[in-house]
PDB file of C-alpha atoms in Angstrom:
ATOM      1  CA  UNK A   1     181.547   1.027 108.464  1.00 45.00           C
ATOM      2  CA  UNK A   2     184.308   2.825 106.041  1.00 55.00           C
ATOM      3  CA  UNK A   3     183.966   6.262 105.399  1.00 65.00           C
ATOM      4  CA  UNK A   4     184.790   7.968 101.890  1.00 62.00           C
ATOM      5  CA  UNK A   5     187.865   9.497 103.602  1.00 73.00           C
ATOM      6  CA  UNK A   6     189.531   6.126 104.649  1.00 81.00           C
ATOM      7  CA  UNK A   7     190.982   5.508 101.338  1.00 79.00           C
ATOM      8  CA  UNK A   8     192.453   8.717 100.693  1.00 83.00           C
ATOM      9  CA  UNK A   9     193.989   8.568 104.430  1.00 85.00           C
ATOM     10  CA  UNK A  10     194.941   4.990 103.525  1.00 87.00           C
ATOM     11  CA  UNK A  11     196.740   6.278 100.336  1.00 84.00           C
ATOM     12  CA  UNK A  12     198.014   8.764 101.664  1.00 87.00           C
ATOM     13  CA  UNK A  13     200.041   7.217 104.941  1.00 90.00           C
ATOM     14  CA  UNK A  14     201.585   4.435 101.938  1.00 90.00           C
ATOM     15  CA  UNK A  15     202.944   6.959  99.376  1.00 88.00           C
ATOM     16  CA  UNK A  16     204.264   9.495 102.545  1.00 91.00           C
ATOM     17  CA  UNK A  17     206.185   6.533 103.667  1.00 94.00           C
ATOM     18  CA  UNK A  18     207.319   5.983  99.901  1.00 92.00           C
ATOM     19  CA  UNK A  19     208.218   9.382  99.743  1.00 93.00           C
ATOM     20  CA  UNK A  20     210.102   9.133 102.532  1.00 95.00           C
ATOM     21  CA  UNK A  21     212.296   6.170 101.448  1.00 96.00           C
ATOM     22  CA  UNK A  22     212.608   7.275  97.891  1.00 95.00           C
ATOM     23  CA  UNK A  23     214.151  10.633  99.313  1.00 96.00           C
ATOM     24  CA  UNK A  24     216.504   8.010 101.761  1.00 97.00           C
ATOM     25  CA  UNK A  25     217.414   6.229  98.747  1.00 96.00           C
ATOM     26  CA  UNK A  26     218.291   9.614  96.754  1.00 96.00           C
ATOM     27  CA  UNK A  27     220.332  10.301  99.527  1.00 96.00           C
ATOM     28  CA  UNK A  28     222.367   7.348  99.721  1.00 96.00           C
ATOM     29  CA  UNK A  29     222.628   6.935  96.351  1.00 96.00           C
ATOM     30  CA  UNK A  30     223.982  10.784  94.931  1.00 96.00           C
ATOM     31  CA  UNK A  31     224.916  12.584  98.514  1.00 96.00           C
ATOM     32  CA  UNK A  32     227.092   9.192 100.054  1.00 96.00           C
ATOM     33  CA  UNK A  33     229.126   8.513  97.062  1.00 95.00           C
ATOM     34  CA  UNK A  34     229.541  12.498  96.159  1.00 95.00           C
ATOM     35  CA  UNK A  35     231.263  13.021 100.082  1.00 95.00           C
ATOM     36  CA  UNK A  36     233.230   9.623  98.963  1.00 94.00           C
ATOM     37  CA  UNK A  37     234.664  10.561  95.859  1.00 92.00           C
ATOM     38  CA  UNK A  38     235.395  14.413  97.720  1.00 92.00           C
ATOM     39  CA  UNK A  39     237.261  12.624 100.670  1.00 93.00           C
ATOM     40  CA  UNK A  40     238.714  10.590  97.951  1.00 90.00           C
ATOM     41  CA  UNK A  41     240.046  13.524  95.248  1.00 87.00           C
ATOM     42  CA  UNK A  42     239.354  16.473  97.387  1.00 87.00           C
ATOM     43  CA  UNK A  43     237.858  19.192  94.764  1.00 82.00           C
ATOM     44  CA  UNK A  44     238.570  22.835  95.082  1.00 85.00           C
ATOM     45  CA  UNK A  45     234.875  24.402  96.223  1.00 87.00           C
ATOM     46  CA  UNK A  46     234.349  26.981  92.976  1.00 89.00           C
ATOM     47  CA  UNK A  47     234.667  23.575  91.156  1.00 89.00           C
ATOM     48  CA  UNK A  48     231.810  21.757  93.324  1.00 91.00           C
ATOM     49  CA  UNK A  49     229.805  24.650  92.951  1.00 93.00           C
ATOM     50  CA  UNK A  50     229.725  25.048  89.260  1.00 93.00           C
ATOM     51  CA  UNK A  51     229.375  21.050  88.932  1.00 94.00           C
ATOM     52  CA  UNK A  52     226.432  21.405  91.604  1.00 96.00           C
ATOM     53  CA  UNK A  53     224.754  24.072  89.522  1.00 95.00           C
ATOM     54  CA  UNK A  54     225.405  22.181  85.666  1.00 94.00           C
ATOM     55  CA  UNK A  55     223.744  19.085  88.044  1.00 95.00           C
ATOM     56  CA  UNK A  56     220.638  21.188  88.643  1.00 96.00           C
ATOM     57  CA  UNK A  57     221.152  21.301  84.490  1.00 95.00           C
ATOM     58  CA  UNK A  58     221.161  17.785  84.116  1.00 94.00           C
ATOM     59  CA  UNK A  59     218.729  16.633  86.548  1.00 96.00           C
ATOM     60  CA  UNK A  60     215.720  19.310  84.823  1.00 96.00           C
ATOM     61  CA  UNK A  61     216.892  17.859  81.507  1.00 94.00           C
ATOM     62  CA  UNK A  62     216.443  14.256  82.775  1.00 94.00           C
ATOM     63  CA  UNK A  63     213.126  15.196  84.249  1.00 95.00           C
ATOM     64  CA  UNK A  64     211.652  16.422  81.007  1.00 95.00           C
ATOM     65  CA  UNK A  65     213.414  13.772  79.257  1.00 93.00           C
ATOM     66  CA  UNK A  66     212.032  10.428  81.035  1.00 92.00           C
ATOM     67  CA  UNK A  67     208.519  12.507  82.023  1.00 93.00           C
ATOM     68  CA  UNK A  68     207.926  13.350  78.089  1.00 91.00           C
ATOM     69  CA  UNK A  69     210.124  10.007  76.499  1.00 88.00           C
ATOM     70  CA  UNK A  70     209.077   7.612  78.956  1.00 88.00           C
ATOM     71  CA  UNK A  71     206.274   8.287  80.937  1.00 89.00           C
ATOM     72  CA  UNK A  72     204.092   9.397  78.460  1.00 87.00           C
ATOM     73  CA  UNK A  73     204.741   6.304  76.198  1.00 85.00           C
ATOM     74  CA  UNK A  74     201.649   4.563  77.091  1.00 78.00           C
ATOM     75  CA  UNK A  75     202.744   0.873  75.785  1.00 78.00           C
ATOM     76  CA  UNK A  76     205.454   0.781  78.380  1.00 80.00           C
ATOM     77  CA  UNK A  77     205.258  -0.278  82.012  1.00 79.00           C
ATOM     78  CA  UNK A  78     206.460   3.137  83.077  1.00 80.00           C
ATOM     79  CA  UNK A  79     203.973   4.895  80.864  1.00 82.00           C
ATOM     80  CA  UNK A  80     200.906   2.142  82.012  1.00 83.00           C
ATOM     81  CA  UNK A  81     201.616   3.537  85.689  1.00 82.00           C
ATOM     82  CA  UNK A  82     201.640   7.120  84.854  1.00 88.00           C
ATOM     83  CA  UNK A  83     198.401   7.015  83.117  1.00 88.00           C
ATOM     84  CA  UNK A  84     197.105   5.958  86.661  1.00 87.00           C
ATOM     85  CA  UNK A  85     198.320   9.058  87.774  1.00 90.00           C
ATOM     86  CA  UNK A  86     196.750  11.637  85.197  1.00 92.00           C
ATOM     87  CA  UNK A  87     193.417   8.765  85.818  1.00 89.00           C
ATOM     88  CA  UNK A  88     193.084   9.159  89.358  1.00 87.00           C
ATOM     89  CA  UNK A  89     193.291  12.975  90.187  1.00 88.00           C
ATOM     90  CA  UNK A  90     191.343  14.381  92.443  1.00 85.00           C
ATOM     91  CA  UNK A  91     189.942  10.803  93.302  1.00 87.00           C
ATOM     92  CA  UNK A  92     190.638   9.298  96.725  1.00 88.00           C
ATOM     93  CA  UNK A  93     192.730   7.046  95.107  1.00 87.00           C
ATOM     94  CA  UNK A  94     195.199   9.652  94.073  1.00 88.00           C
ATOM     95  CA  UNK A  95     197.815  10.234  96.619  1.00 88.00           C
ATOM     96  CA  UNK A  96     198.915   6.437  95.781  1.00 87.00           C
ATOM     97  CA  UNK A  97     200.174   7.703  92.312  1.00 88.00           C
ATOM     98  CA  UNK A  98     201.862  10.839  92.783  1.00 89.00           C
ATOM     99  CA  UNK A  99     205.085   9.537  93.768  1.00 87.00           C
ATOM    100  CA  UNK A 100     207.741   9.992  90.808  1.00 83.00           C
ATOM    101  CA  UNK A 101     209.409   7.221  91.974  1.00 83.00           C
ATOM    102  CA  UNK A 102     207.389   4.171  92.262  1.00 85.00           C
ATOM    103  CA  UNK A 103     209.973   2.634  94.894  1.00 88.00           C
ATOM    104  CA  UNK A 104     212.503   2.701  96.486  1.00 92.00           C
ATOM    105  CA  UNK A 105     214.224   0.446  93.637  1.00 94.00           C
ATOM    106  CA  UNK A 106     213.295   2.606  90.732  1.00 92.00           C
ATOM    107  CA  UNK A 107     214.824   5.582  92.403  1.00 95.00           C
ATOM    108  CA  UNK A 108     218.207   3.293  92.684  1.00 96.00           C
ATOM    109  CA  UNK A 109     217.665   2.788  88.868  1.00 94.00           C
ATOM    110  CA  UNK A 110     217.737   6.340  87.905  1.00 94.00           C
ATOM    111  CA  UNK A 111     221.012   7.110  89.887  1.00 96.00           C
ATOM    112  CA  UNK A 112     222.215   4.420  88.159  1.00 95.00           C
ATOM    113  CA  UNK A 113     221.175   5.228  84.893  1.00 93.00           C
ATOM    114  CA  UNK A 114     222.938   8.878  85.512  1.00 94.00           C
ATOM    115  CA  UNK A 115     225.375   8.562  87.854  1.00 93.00           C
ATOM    116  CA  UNK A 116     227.549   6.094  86.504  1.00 93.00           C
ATOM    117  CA  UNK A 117     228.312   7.374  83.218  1.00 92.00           C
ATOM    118  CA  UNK A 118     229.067  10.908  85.211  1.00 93.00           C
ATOM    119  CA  UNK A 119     231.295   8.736  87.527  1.00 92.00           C
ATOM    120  CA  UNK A 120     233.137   7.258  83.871  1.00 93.00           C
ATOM    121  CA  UNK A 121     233.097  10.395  82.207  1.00 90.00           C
ATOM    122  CA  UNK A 122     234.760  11.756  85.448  1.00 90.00           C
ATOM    123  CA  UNK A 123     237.652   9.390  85.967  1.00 89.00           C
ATOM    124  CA  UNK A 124     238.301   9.010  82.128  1.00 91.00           C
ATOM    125  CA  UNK A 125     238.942  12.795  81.858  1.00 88.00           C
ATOM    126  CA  UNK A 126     239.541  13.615  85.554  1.00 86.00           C
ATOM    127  CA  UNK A 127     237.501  16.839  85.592  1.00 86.00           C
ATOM    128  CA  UNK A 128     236.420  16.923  89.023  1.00 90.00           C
ATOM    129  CA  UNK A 129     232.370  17.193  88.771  1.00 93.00           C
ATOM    130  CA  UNK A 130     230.742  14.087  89.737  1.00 94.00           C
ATOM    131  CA  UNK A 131     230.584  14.687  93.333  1.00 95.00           C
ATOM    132  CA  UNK A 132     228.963  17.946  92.791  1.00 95.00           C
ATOM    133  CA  UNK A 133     226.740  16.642  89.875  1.00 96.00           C
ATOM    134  CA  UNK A 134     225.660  14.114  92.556  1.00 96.00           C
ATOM    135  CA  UNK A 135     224.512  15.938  95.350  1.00 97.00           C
ATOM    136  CA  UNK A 136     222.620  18.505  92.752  1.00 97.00           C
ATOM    137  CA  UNK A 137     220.752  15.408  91.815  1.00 97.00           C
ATOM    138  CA  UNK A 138     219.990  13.873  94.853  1.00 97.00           C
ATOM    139  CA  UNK A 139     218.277  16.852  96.221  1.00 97.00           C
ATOM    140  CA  UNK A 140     216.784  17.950  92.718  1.00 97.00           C
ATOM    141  CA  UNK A 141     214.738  14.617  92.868  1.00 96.00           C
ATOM    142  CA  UNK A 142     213.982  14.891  96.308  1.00 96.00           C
ATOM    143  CA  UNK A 143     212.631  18.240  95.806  1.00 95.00           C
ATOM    144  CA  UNK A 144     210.835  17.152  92.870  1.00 95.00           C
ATOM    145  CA  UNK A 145     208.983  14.615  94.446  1.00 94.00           C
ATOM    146  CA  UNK A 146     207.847  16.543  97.286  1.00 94.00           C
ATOM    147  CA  UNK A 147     207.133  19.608  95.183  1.00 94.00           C
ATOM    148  CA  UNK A 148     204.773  17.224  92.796  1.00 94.00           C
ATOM    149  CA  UNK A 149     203.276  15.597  96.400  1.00 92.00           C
ATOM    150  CA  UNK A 150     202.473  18.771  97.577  1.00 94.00           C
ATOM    151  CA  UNK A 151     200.962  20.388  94.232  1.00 93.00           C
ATOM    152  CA  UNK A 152     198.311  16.891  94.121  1.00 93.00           C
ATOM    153  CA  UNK A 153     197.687  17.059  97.628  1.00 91.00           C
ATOM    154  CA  UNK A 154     197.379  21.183  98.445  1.00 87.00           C
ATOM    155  CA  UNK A 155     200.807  21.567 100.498  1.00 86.00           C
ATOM    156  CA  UNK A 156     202.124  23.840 101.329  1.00 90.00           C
ATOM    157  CA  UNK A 157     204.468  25.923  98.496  1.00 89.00           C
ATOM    158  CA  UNK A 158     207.476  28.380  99.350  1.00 86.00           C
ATOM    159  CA  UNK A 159     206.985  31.883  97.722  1.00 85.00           C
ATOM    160  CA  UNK A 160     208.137  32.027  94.473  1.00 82.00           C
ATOM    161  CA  UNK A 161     206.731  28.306  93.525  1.00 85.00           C
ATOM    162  CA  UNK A 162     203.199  28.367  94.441  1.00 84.00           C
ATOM    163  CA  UNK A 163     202.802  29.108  90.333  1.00 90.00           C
ATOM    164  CA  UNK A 164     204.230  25.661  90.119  1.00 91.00           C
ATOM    165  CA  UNK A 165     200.743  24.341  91.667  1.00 92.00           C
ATOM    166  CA  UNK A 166     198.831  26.048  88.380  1.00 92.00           C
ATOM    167  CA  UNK A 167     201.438  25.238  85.715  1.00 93.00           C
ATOM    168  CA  UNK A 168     201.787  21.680  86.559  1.00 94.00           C
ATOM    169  CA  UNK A 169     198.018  20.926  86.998  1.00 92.00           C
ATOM    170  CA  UNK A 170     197.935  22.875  83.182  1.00 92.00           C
ATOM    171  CA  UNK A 171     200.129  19.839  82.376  1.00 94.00           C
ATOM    172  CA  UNK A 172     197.217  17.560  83.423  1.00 92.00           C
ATOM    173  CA  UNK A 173     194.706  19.535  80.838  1.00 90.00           C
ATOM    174  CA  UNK A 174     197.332  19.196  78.261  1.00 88.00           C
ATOM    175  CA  UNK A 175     199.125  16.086  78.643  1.00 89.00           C
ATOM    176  CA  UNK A 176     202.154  17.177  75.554  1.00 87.00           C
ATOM    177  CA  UNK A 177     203.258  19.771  77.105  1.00 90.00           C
ATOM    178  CA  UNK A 178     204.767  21.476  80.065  1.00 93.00           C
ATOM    179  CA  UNK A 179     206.453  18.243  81.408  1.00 93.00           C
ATOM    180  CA  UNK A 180     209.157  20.129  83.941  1.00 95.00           C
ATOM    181  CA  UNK A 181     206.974  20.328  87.184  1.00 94.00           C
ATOM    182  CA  UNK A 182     208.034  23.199  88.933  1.00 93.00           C
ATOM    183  CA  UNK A 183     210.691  24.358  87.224  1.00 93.00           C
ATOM    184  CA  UNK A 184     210.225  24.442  83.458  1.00 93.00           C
ATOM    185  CA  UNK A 185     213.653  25.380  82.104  1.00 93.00           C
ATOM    186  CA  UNK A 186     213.962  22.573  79.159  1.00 93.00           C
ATOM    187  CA  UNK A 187     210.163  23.316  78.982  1.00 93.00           C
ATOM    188  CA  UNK A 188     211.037  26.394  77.992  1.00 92.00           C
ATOM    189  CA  UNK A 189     214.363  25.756  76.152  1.00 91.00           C
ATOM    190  CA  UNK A 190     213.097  23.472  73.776  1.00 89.00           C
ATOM    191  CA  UNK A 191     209.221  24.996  73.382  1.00 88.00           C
ATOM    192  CA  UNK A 192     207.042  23.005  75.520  1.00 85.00           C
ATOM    193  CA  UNK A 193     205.119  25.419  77.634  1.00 85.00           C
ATOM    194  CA  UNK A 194     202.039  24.426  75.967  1.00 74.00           C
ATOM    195  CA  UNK A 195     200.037  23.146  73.137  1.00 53.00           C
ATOM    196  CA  UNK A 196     196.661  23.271  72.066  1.00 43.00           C
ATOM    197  CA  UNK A 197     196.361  19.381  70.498  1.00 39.00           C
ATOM    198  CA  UNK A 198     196.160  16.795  72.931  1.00 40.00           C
ATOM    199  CA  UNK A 199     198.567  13.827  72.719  1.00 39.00           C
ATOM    200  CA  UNK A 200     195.475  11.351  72.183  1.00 38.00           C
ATOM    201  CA  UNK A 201     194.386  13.106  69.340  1.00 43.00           C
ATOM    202  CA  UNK A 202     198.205  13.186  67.452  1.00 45.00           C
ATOM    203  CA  UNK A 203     198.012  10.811  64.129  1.00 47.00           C
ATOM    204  CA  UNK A 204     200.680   8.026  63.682  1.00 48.00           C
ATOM    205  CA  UNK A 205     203.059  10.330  61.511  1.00 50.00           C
ATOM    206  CA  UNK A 206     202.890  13.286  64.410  1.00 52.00           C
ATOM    207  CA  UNK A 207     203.671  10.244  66.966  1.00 49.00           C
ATOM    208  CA  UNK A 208     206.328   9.476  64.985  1.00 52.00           C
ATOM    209  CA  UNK A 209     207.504  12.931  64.763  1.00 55.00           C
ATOM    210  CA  UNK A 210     207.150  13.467  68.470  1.00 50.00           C
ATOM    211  CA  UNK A 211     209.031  10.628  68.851  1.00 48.00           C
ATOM    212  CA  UNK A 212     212.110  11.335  66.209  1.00 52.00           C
ATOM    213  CA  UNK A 213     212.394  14.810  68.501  1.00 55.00           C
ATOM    214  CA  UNK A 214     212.571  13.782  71.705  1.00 51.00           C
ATOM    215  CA  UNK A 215     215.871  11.569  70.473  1.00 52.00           C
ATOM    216  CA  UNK A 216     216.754  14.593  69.064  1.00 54.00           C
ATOM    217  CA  UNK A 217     216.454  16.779  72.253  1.00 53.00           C
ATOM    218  CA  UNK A 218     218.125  13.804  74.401  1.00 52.00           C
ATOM    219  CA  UNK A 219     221.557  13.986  72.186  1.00 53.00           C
ATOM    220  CA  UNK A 220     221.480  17.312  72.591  1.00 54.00           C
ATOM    221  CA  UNK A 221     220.934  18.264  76.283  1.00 54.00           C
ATOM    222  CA  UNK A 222     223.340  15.790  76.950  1.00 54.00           C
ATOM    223  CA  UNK A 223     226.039  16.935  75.116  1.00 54.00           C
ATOM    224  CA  UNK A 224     225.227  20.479  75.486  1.00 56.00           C
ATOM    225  CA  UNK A 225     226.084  18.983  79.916  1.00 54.00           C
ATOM    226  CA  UNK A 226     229.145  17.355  78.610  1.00 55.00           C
ATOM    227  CA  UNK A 227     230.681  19.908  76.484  1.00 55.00           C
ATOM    228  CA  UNK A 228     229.624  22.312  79.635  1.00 55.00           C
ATOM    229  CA  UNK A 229     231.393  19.814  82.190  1.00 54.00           C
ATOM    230  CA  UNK A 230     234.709  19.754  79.745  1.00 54.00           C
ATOM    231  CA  UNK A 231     234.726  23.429  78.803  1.00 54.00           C
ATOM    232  CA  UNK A 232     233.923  24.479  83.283  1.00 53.00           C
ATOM    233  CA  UNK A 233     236.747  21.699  83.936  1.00 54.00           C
ATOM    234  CA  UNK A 234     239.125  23.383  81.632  1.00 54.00           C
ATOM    235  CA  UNK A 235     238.492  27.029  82.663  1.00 53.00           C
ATOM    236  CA  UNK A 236     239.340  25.810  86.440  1.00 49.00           C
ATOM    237  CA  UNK A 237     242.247  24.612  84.938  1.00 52.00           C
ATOM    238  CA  UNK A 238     243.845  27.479  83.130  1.00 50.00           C
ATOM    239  CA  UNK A 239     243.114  29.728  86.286  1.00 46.00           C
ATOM    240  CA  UNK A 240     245.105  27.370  88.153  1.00 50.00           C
ATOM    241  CA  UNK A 241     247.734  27.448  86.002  1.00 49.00           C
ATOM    242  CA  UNK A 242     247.966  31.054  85.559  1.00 49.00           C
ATOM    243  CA  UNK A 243     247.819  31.043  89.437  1.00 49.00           C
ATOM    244  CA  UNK A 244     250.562  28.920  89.996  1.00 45.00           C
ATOM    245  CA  UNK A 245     252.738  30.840  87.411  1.00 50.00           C
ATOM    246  CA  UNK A 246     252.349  34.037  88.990  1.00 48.00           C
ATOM    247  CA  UNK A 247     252.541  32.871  92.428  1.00 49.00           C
ATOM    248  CA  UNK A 248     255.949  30.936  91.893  1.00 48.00           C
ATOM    249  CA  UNK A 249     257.814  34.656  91.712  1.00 48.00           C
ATOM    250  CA  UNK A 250     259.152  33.653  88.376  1.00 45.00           C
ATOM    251  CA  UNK A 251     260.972  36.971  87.730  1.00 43.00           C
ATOM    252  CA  UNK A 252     263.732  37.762  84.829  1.00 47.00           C
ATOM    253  CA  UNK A 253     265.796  40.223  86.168  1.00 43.00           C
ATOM    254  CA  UNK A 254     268.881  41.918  83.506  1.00 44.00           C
ATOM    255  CA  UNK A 255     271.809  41.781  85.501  1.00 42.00           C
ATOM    256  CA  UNK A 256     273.479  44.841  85.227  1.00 40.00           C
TER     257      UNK A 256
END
């Protein structure tokens, strides 16, 4: 006879094994073609670490963007599964929704979706930032997903996160806002860290508002990442010109 426990336990052994392939497929999706593209145009390693840190940029933006844009639209397919999600917590049914990724294949999609255009952007202006860009996102989604599994689930949390448990489940109460999960920088950047009207409850002209400023806030965090790629890419540059200058031992000596 089945207990009440089997399945949870039946749940959860499906979405670990998800979890475990969607962080495979992160991997060889950002990390392979980031040590590819260094063994290919070798990048000096201040320039991999600023691109790794404007990465951890672009991957919170694109969290907030496709969690508030997309999964909270609920006519879409995306948005139809993530309302099982918000449904199902704290049922037994829950750990088979907390995945961000539904599979291995949507993960694929959303390096695809992002890591193209930085692999274009790259080549076309030869600034030396996808690879690090690349490996930022890989393990930013990783992290994400096994941050989100273990604030559903009661893992485990590394000091200085276990606030992430509380302000995510918040999220949960109040659906509109605070759509970062565990770290809320565009949350806070573009005034999301809560809201006291639920999004069932908007009207058709607030929708439509809602709407008009999330396509608002995507042009801009991704230019704002752009411009920041271009202006990092240029800095590097004029130090290494400068560099190069004073290190040939150009010197004008008078002769006497």
């Amino acid at each position: 006879m089945a207990t009440a426990a089997e399945p949870y336990l039946t749940g959860l052994t499906r979405a670990g094994c998800t979890k475990r392939l969607n962080a495979l497929t992160a991997t060889l999706c950002g990390i392979l073609p980031a040590v590819v593209l260094v063994w290919i145009r070798p990048a000096r390693g201040s320039v991999l670490l600023l691109s790794f840190l404007l990465g951890l940029v672009w991957a919170n933006g694109f969290e907030y963007v496709y969690h508030r844009s997309l999964l909270h639209r609920p006519k879409c397919s995306l948005g139809k599964g993530h309302l099982l999600h918000h449904a199902t917590v704290g049922t037994p049914c829950e750990p088979d929704h907390v995945t961000f990724g539904a599979s291995p294949l949507s993960v694929a999609l959303v390096f695809v979706v992002n890591g193209i255009p930085v692999v274009l952007v790259d080549i076309v202006l030869r600034l030396g930032i996808a690879a690090g860009i690349l490996i930022a996102f890989s393990i930013y989604f990783i992290a994400l997903e096994e941050m989100h599994w273990r604030i559903h689930l009661g893992g485990w949390l590394p000091p200085g996160l276990r606030t992430a448990r509380e302000y995510h489940l918040a999220h949960h109460n109040t659906p509109d806002a605070r759509f970062n999960v565990f770290l809320p920088l565009f949350d806070l950047l573009l005034g999301n860290l809560g809201s006291d009207a639920p999004l069932c409850k908007r009207s058709s002209k607030s929708r439509l508002s809602a709407l008009l400023r999330s396509a608002a806030e995507i042009t801009l965090a991704y230019v704002c990442v752009i411009a920041l790629s271009i202006l990092f890419r240029y800095s590097f540059s004029t130090l290494g010109t400068r560099g190069l200058d004073s290190g040939s031992g150009r010197v004008n000596v008078r002769s006497s």
